[in-house]
Coordinates of C-alpha atoms in Angstrom, one line a residue:
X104 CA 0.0 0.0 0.0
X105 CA 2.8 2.4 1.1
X106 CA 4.5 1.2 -2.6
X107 CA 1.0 2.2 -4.6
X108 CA 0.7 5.6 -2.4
X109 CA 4.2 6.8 -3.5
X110 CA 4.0 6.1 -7.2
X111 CA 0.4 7.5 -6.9
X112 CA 2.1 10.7 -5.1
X113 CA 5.1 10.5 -8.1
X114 CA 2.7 10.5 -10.9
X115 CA 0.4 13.4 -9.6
X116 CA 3.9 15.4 -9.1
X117 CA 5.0 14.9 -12.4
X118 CA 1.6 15.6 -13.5
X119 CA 1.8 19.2 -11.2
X120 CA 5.3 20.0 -13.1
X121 CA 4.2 19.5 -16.4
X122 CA 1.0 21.3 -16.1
X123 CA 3.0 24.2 -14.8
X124 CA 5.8 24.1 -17.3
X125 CA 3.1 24.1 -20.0
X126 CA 0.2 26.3 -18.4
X127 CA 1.3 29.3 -20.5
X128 CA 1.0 27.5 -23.9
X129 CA -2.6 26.6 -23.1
X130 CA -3.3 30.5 -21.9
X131 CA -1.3 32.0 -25.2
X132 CA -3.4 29.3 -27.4
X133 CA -7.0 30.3 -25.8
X134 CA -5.8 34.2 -26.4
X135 CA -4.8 33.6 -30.0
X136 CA -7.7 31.5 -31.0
X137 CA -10.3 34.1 -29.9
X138 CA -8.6 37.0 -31.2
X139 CA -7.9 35.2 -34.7
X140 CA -11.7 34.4 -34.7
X141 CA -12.3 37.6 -33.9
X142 CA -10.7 39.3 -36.6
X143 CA -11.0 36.8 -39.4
X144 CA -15.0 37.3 -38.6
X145 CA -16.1 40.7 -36.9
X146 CA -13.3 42.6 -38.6
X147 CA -12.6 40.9 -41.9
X148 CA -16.3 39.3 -42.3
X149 CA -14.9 36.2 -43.7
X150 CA -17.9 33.7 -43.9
X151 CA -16.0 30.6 -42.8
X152 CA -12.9 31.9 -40.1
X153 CA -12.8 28.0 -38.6
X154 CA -9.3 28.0 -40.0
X155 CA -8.1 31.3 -38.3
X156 CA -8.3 29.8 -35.0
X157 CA -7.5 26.4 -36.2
X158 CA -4.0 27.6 -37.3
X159 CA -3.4 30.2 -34.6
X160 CA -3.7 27.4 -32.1
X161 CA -1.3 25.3 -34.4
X162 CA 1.2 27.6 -35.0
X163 CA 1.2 28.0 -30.5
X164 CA 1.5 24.2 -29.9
X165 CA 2.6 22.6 -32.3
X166 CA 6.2 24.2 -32.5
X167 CA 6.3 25.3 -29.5
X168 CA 10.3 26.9 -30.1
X169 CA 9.8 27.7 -33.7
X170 CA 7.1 30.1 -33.9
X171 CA 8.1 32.3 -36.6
X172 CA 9.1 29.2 -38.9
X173 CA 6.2 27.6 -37.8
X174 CA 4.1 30.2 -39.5
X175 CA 6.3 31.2 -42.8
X176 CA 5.5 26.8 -43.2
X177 CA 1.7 27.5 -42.6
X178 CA 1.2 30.2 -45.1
X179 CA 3.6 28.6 -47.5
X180 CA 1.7 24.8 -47.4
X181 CA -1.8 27.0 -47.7
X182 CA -0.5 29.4 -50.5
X183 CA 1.4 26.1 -52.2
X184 CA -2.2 24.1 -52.2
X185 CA -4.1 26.8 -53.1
X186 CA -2.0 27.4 -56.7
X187 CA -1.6 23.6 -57.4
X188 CA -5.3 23.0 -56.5
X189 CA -7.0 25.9 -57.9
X190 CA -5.4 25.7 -61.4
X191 CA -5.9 21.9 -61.5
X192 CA -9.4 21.8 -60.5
X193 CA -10.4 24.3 -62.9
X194 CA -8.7 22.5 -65.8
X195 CA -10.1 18.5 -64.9
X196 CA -12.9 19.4 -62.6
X197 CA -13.6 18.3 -59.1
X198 CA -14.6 14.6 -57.5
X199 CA -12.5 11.9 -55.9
X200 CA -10.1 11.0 -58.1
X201 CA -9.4 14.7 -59.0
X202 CA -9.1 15.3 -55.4
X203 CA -6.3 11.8 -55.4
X204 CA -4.5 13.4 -58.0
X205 CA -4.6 17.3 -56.9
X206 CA -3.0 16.7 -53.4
X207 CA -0.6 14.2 -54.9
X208 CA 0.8 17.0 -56.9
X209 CA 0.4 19.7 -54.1
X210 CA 2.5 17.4 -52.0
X211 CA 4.9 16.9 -54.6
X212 CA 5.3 20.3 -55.2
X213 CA 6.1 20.5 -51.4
X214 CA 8.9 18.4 -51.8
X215 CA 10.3 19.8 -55.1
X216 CA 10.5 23.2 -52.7
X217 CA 11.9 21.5 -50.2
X218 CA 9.0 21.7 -48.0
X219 CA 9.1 20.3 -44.3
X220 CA 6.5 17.7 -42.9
X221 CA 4.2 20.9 -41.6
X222 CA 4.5 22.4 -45.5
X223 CA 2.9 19.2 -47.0
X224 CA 0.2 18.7 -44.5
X225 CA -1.0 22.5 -45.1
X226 CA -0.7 22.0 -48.8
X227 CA -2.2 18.6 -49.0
X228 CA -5.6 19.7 -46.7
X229 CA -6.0 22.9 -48.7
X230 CA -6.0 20.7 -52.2
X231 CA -8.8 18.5 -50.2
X232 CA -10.8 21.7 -49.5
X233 CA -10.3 23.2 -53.2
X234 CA -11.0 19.5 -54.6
X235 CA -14.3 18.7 -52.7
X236 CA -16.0 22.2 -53.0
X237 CA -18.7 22.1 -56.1
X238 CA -17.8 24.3 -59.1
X239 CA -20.9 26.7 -58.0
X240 CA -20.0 26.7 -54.4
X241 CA -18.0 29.5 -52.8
X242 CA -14.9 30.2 -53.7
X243 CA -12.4 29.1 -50.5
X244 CA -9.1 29.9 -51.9
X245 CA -8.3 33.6 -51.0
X246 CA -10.5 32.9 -47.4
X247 CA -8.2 30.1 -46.4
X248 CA -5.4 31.8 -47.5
X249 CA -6.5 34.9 -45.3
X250 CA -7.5 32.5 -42.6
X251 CA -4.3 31.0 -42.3
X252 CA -2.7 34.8 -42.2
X253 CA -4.7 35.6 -39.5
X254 CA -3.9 32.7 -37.4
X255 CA -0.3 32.8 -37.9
X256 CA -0.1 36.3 -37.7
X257 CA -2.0 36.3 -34.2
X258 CA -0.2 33.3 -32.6
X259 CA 3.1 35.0 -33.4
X260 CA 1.6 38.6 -31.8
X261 CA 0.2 36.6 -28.9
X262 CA 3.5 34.8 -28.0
X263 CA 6.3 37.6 -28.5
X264 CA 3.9 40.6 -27.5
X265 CA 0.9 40.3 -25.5
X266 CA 1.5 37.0 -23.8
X267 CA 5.4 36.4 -23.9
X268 CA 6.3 33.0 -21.5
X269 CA 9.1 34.3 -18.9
X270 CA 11.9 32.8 -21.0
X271 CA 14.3 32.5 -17.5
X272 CA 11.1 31.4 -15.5
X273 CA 10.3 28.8 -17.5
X274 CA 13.4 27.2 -18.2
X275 CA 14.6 27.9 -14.3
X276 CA 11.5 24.9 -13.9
X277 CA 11.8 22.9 -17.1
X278 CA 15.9 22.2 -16.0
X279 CA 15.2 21.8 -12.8
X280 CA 12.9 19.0 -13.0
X281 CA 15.2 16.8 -15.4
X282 CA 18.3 17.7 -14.2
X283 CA 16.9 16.2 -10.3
X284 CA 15.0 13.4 -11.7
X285 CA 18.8 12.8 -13.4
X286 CA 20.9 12.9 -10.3
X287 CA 18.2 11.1 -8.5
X288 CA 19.0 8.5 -10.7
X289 CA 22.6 8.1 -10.6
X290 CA 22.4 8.7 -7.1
X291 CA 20.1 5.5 -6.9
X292 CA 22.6 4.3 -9.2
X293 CA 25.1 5.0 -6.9
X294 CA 23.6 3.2 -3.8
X295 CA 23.3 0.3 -6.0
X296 CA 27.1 -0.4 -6.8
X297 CA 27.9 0.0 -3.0
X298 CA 24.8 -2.4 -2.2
X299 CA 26.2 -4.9 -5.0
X300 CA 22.2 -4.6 -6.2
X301 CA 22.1 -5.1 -9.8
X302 CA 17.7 -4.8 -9.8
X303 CA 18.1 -1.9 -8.5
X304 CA 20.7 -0.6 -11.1
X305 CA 18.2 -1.7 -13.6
X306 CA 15.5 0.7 -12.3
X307 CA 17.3 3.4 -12.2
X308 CA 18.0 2.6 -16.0
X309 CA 14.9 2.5 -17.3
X310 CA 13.8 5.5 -15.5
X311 CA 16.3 7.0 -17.1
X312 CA 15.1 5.9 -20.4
X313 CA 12.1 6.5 -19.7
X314 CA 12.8 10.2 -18.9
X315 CA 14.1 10.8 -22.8
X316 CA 10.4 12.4 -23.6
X317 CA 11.0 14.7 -21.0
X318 CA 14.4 15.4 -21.5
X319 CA 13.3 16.2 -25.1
X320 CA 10.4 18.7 -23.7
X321 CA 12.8 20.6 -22.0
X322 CA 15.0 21.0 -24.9
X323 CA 12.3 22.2 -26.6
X324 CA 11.1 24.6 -23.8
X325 CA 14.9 26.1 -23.7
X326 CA 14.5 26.6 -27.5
X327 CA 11.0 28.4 -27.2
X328 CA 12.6 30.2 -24.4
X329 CA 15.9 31.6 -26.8
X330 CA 13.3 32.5 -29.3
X331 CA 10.8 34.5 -27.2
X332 CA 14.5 36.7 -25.4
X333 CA 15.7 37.2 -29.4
X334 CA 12.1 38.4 -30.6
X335 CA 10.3 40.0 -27.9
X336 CA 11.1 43.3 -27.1
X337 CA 9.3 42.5 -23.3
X338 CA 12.4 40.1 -23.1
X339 CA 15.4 41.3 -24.5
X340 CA 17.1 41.5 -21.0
X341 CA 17.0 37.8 -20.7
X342 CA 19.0 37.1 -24.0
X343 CA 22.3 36.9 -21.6
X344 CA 21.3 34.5 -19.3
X345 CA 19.1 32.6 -22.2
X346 CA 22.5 31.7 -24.0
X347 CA 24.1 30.4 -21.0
X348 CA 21.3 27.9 -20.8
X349 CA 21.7 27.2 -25.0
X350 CA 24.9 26.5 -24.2
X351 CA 24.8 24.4 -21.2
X352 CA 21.5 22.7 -22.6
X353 CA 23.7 20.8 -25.5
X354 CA 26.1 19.4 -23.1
X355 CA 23.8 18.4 -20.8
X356 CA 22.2 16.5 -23.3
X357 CA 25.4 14.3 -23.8
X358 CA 25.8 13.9 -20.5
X359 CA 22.4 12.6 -20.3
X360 CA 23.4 10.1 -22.9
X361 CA 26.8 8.9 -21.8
X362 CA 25.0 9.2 -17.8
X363 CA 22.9 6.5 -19.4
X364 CA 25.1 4.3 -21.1
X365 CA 27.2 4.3 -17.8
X366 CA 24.4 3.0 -15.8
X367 CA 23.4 0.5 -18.6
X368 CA 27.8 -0.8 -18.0
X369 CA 26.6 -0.7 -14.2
X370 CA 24.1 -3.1 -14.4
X371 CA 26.5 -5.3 -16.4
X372 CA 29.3 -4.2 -13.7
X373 CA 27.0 -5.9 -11.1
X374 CA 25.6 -9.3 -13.1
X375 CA 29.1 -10.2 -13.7
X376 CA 29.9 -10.0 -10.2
X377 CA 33.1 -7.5 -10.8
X378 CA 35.4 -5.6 -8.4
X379 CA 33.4 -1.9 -7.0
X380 CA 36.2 -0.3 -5.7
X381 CA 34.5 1.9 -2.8
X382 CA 36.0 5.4 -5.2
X383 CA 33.6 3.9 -7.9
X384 CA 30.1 4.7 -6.5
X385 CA 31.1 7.7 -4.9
X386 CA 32.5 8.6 -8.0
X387 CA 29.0 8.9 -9.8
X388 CA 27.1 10.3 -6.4
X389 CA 29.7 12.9 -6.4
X390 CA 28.9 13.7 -10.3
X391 CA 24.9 13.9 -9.8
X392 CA 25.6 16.3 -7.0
X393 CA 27.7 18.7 -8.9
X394 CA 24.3 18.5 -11.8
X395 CA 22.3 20.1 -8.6
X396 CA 24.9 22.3 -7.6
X397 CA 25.3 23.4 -11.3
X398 CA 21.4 23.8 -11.5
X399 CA 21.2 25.9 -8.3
X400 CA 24.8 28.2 -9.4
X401 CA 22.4 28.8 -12.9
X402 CA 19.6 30.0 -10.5
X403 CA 21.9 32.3 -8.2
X404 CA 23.2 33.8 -11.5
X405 CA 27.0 33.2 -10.2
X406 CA 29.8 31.1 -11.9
X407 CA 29.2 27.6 -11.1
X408 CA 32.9 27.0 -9.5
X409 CA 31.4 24.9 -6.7
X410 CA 29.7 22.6 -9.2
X411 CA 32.7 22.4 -11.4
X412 CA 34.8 21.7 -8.0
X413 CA 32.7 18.5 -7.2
X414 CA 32.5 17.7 -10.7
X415 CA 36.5 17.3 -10.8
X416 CA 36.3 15.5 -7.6
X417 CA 34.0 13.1 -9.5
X418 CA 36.7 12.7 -12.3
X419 CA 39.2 11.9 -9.5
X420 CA 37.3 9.4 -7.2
X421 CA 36.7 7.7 -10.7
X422 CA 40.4 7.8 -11.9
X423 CA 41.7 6.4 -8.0
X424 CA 38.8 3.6 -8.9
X425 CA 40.1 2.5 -12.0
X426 CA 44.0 2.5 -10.1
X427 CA 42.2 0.4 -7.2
X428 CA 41.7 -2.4 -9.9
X429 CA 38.1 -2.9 -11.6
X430 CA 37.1 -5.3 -14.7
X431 CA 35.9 -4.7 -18.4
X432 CA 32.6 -2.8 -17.5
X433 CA 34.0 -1.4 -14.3
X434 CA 36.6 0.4 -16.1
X435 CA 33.7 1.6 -18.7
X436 CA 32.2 3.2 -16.2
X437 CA 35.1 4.9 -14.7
X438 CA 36.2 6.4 -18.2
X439 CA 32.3 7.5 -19.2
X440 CA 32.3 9.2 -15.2
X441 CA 35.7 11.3 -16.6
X442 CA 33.4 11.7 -20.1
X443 CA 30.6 13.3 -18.2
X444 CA 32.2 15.1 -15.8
X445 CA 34.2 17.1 -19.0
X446 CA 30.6 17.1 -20.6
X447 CA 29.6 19.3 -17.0
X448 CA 32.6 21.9 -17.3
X449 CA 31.3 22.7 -20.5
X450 CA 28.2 23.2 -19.6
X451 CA 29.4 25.1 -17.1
X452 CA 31.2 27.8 -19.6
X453 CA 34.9 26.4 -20.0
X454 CA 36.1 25.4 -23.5
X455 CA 36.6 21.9 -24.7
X456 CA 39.8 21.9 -24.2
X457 CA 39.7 23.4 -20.8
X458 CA 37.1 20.7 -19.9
X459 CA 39.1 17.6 -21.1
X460 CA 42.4 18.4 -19.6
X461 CA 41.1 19.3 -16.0
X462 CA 38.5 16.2 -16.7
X463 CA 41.3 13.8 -17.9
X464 CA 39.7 13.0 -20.6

């Protein structure tokens, strides 16, 4: 029971997090749907503004760190369809086989213009609209084209001007939650070498695999962050700060990766019965506490020096493991702790260089 009320307790946390790393998309989509209805039918009377809304909201969740591109792809699928479709229908007619062959073509001509996935959707749905319409029915070219103007247009006003996300805020929450469900793990990780526990190794492993969705969310979220400190003139003061988290964001992500592969050497470390040299566990503890301490130095806004000092103790505890004597996955793991731990002082702001000679990489 006690078991069932903590995952319970887990789930409903994670639940909180992402509902308030993601609250501000939902308010920004809401906005941008009712003012693209609004305008598409109070102030440009358009008899059918479904679409302004429909592409407004789109363009706010569906890219979520490419807004801008997001749109320029809208228009350009809508506009694409509308010139393929419009001049095909009026030369073979409409019906279902004209309707096959026009969005084959308006895809294709995606393609030829090196359109992405979002390009070929918008052009392939406008070619169904143009292809199903009857000759004597309105004429829905120029309205979805306006429609999709509208919508794009809005969603990009709505998220760089009247309802920009706090690009430090959000990011501050978004890294936070990975980076402690990741040093929870190698900390679990940790206890699990000293215990001789290869189950529990395991765990920690697929939670850990487990976590790539998430890990991928907040990559987006830092992305969406960058964008919104470049374009919004509410957030230009954050550009600074937002860089240092581009830059940490893409070592991080390797670290993630190599953290991973390590714990995956661990489990194999521990079925094979090898030599865990006390240095070794401590060796990954000590690295997911310098990811808090590098977390919480971002926060403070100082240079992370105590996080890069336990990093390099990390480094160290591994190298005096690997001289204490360990076998063929032990050593793995000692030589991906040194990887990581040069993956951290990057993130932290040194150069490559820097990082792999004070790492021992």
């Amino acid at each position: 029971m006690t078991t069932v009320v903590a995952v319970v307790r887990r789930h409903a946390q994670e639940a909180y997090e992402r509902l308030r790393r993601y609250f501000i998309v939902a308010l920004q989509a809401g906005l941008a749907a009712g003012l693209s209805w609004y305008v598409a039918n109070t102030l440009l009377h358009n008899p059918q503004p479904l679409f302004a809304p429909a592409a407004a909201v789109g363009t706010i969740a569906a890219a979520i760190g490419n807004r801008v591109r997001r749109t320029a792809e809208l228009l350009g699928g809508v506009i694409l369809g509308v010139l393929v479709g419009d001049l095909i229908i009026q030369v073979i007619g409409n019906g279902p086989v004209q309707t096959g062959l026009v969005v084959a073509l308006a895809i294709s001509a995606a393609v030829v213009f090196r359109g992405s996935g979002a390009v070929m959707v918008q052009a392939g749905s406008t070619a169904v609209l143009l292809g199903t319409v009857e000759p004597s029915g309105p004429d829905l070219a120029v309205p979805r084209t306006a429609n999709a103007l509208v919508g794009g247009g809005v969603a990009v006003v709505v998220a760089l001007l009247l309802l920009p996300l706090n690009p430090v805020r959000v990011v501050h929450r978004a890294a936070g939650a990975s980076l402690d469900l990741f040093a929870h793990q190698l900390t679990v990780t940790a206890e699990a070498l000293a215990d001789g526990d290869p189950g529990r190794a395991d765990d920690a492993l697929q939670r850990l695999q487990s976590a790539e969705a998430e890990r991928r969310q907040t990559t987006e979220i830092v992305a969406a962050a960058a964008e919104v400190a470049s374009l919004s003139p509410w957030r230009w003061g954050r550009r600074s700060q937002l860089r240092r988290y581009e830059h940490a964001a893409t070592h991080l992500e390797l670290a993630f990766t190599n953290s991973r592969n390590m714990v995956r050497r661990v489990v194999a470390l521990l079925e094979a019965r090898e030599p865990v040299p006390a240095d070794l566990p401590a060796a990954v503890e000590t690295f997911g506490q310098a990811l808090r301490l590098l977390h919480r130095d971002f926060l403070a806004g100082r240079t992370p020096e105590i996080a890069r000092s336990q990093a390099l103790r990390a480094g160290e505890e591994a190298r005096q493991a690997r001289a204490a004597g360990l076998g063929f996955s032990g050593t793995i793991v000692a030589s991906q702790v040194c990887i990581v731990v040069g993956e951290l002082l990057q993130a932290s702001g040194l150069t490559k260089h820097e990082a792999d000679r004070m790492a021992g990489v």
